C-alpha cells in the first residue's frame, strides 16, 4: 500500500503486480488466522459433537474435493458399505482434508484413503507414495509451526497440529508412519458408533 501512495507515483504497470501481491497476502493472512482460531478453540475445549457418522459420504466428498485440487492425481477410496464412528462431521471432514492436502503436496502418485473396522475401533488411513520423512522430522510433525528444514511447500506448519487436536477432541488417536523415498501413512483410530 505504501508503494501505491508513493510520490512520485510508481509506473502504472507495477500497480497490477502490487495489487495481486496484496490479494495473495490477504488470502494467506485469512488462512493463518482461521487456522489459529481452530487451534484456540481446540485448546479451549471447544465442544465437538459425538454423534454417529457414516464415513462413506464424507470420505467420498473429500475425494471429490481432492480431485478438484489436482485433477491429474488418482484419489483411491477403499471402504466397506457401512462404517460409522462417533464424532463431529465438520471436524472429521477437516481432518481428512488436511491429510489429503498434505499427501497431494508431498507426493506425485496416487493418494489412497481407506476405512476399516478393526479391533473394536474404526481405522481411517491416508497413504501417499511421496518423499516420506526422516525420523527427526517425524518426531516433530505434530508440533505447531513445525515445517522441517528446507520446507518448500506452502503452509504454516499448523495442519497436522489442527488435525491432532480435532481427532483427540472426538476421542480418537492419530499416528504417522513414514519412510524416506517411500511415502507416509497417516492412521486415525476412532471408537465405533454403537
XYZ file of C-alpha atoms in Angstrom:
194
model
C 0.000 0.000 0.000
C 2.903 2.301 0.772
C 4.225 1.784 -2.755
C 0.868 2.799 -4.232
C 0.926 6.053 -2.217
C 4.493 6.940 -3.198
C 5.307 10.318 -4.705
C 6.310 10.408 -7.475
C 3.958 7.526 -8.336
C 5.310 4.178 -9.439
C 4.713 3.136 -13.068
C 1.134 2.044 -13.805
C 2.184 -1.470 -14.909
C 3.593 -2.119 -11.416
C 0.193 -1.326 -9.846
C -1.244 -4.645 -11.075
C 1.649 -6.615 -9.567
C 1.289 -4.811 -6.243
C -2.478 -5.383 -6.127
C -2.011 -9.069 -6.977
C 0.559 -9.409 -4.177
C -1.807 -7.669 -1.754
C -4.673 -10.031 -2.587
C -2.391 -13.079 -2.222
C -1.045 -11.856 1.133
C -4.562 -11.069 2.386
C -5.684 -14.597 1.486
C -2.624 -16.044 3.249
C -3.354 -13.995 6.382
C -7.002 -15.127 6.374
C -5.899 -18.777 6.201
C -3.422 -18.245 9.045
C -5.994 -16.512 11.266
C -8.564 -19.255 10.567
C -6.011 -21.952 11.442
C -5.089 -20.155 14.662
C -8.781 -19.828 15.573
C -9.308 -23.564 15.128
C -6.338 -24.253 17.415
C -7.528 -21.723 20.003
C -10.981 -23.324 20.072
C -9.430 -26.770 20.461
C -7.218 -25.509 23.306
C -10.268 -24.015 24.997
C -12.032 -27.363 24.816
C -14.495 -26.258 22.144
C -17.344 -28.684 22.169
C -17.329 -31.190 19.326
C -20.412 -33.274 18.774
C -20.194 -37.018 19.308
C -22.910 -38.359 17.072
C -22.967 -41.387 14.781
C -21.273 -40.503 11.476
C -21.427 -42.637 8.353
C -17.931 -42.041 6.960
C -18.661 -43.145 3.395
C -20.370 -39.944 2.136
C -17.837 -37.745 3.962
C -14.838 -39.578 2.501
C -16.424 -39.576 -0.966
C -16.910 -35.808 -0.664
C -13.274 -35.367 0.376
C -12.236 -37.460 -2.628
C -14.229 -35.209 -4.973
C -12.707 -32.083 -3.422
C -9.205 -33.546 -3.692
C -9.730 -34.310 -7.383
C -10.664 -30.653 -7.872
C -7.410 -29.600 -6.179
C -5.404 -31.776 -8.581
C -7.356 -33.356 -11.420
C -4.281 -35.246 -12.659
C -3.963 -37.332 -9.488
C -5.697 -40.557 -8.550
C -7.580 -40.430 -5.252
C -8.441 -44.052 -4.445
C -11.174 -44.835 -1.896
C -11.446 -48.285 -0.317
C -14.224 -48.705 2.263
C -16.876 -51.221 3.243
C -20.503 -50.234 2.562
C -21.063 -49.166 6.191
C -18.540 -47.753 8.593
C -19.522 -45.379 11.387
C -17.790 -43.538 14.199
C -18.930 -41.260 16.996
C -17.689 -37.828 16.054
C -18.230 -34.351 14.665
C -18.918 -34.254 10.913
C -17.213 -30.926 10.187
C -14.185 -31.740 12.337
C -13.767 -35.189 10.750
C -14.032 -33.745 7.247
C -11.486 -31.033 8.072
C -9.035 -33.625 9.413
C -9.225 -35.792 6.298
C -8.938 -32.731 4.024
C -5.773 -31.687 5.879
C -4.297 -35.172 5.435
C -5.191 -35.437 1.748
C -3.928 -31.904 1.059
C -0.593 -32.821 2.697
C -0.421 -36.020 0.651
C -1.016 -34.061 -2.572
C 1.658 -31.508 -1.649
C 4.314 -34.061 -0.704
C 3.869 -36.779 -3.316
C 3.364 -37.251 -7.029
C 1.453 -40.537 -7.277
C -1.894 -41.806 -6.114
C -3.331 -40.974 -2.715
C -5.229 -43.822 -1.048
C -7.947 -43.364 1.568
C -9.156 -46.477 3.366
C -11.566 -47.107 6.219
C -11.978 -50.349 8.177
C -13.469 -51.626 11.390
C -10.595 -53.278 13.245
C -10.170 -54.476 16.828
C -13.281 -52.695 18.135
C -12.134 -49.457 16.515
C -12.611 -47.745 13.184
C -9.338 -47.074 11.388
C -9.097 -44.477 8.624
C -5.834 -44.281 6.673
C -4.415 -41.808 4.173
C -1.427 -43.180 2.235
C 0.863 -41.352 -0.163
C 3.878 -42.617 -2.071
C 5.967 -39.477 -1.930
C 9.146 -38.185 -0.384
C 8.472 -39.533 3.114
C 10.007 -38.138 6.305
C 13.146 -38.734 8.297
C 12.734 -39.960 11.897
C 13.868 -36.498 13.097
C 11.124 -34.742 11.157
C 8.551 -37.365 12.109
C 9.239 -36.697 15.809
C 8.086 -33.060 15.408
C 5.409 -33.366 12.741
C 2.533 -32.571 15.135
C 4.319 -29.554 16.681
C 2.737 -26.202 15.908
C 4.516 -24.182 13.214
C 6.973 -27.022 12.517
C 7.828 -27.235 8.820
C 11.179 -29.016 8.802
C 14.489 -27.960 7.334
C 14.282 -26.571 3.816
C 10.475 -26.829 3.544
C 9.436 -25.622 0.106
C 5.693 -26.303 0.101
C 3.301 -23.518 1.099
C 1.833 -23.580 4.583
C 2.271 -22.508 8.179
C 3.048 -25.805 9.884
C -0.368 -25.895 11.577
C -2.309 -28.502 9.594
C -1.217 -31.631 11.450
C -1.446 -29.979 14.868
C -5.019 -28.934 13.997
C -5.768 -32.484 12.837
C -4.371 -33.926 16.080
C -6.430 -31.549 18.240
C -9.640 -32.342 16.354
C -9.075 -36.110 16.342
C -8.366 -36.139 20.075
C -11.400 -33.907 20.650
C -13.506 -36.664 19.074
C -11.943 -39.317 21.305
C -9.639 -40.676 18.612
C -5.919 -41.020 18.034
C -3.659 -40.098 15.126
C -0.282 -41.528 14.151
C 2.072 -41.399 11.192
C 4.439 -43.972 9.752
C 6.875 -42.726 7.150
C 9.947 -43.831 5.264
C 12.150 -41.564 3.179
C 11.590 -42.184 -0.514
C 8.566 -44.443 0.065
C 5.889 -42.140 1.434
C 3.773 -41.661 4.518
C 0.804 -43.421 6.069
C -1.439 -41.498 8.478
C -3.685 -43.627 10.691
C -6.742 -42.329 12.519
C -8.473 -44.524 15.100
C -11.929 -43.780 16.486
C -14.448 -45.535 18.687
C -17.165 -47.060 16.512
C -20.751 -45.822 16.675
C -22.740 -48.411 18.577
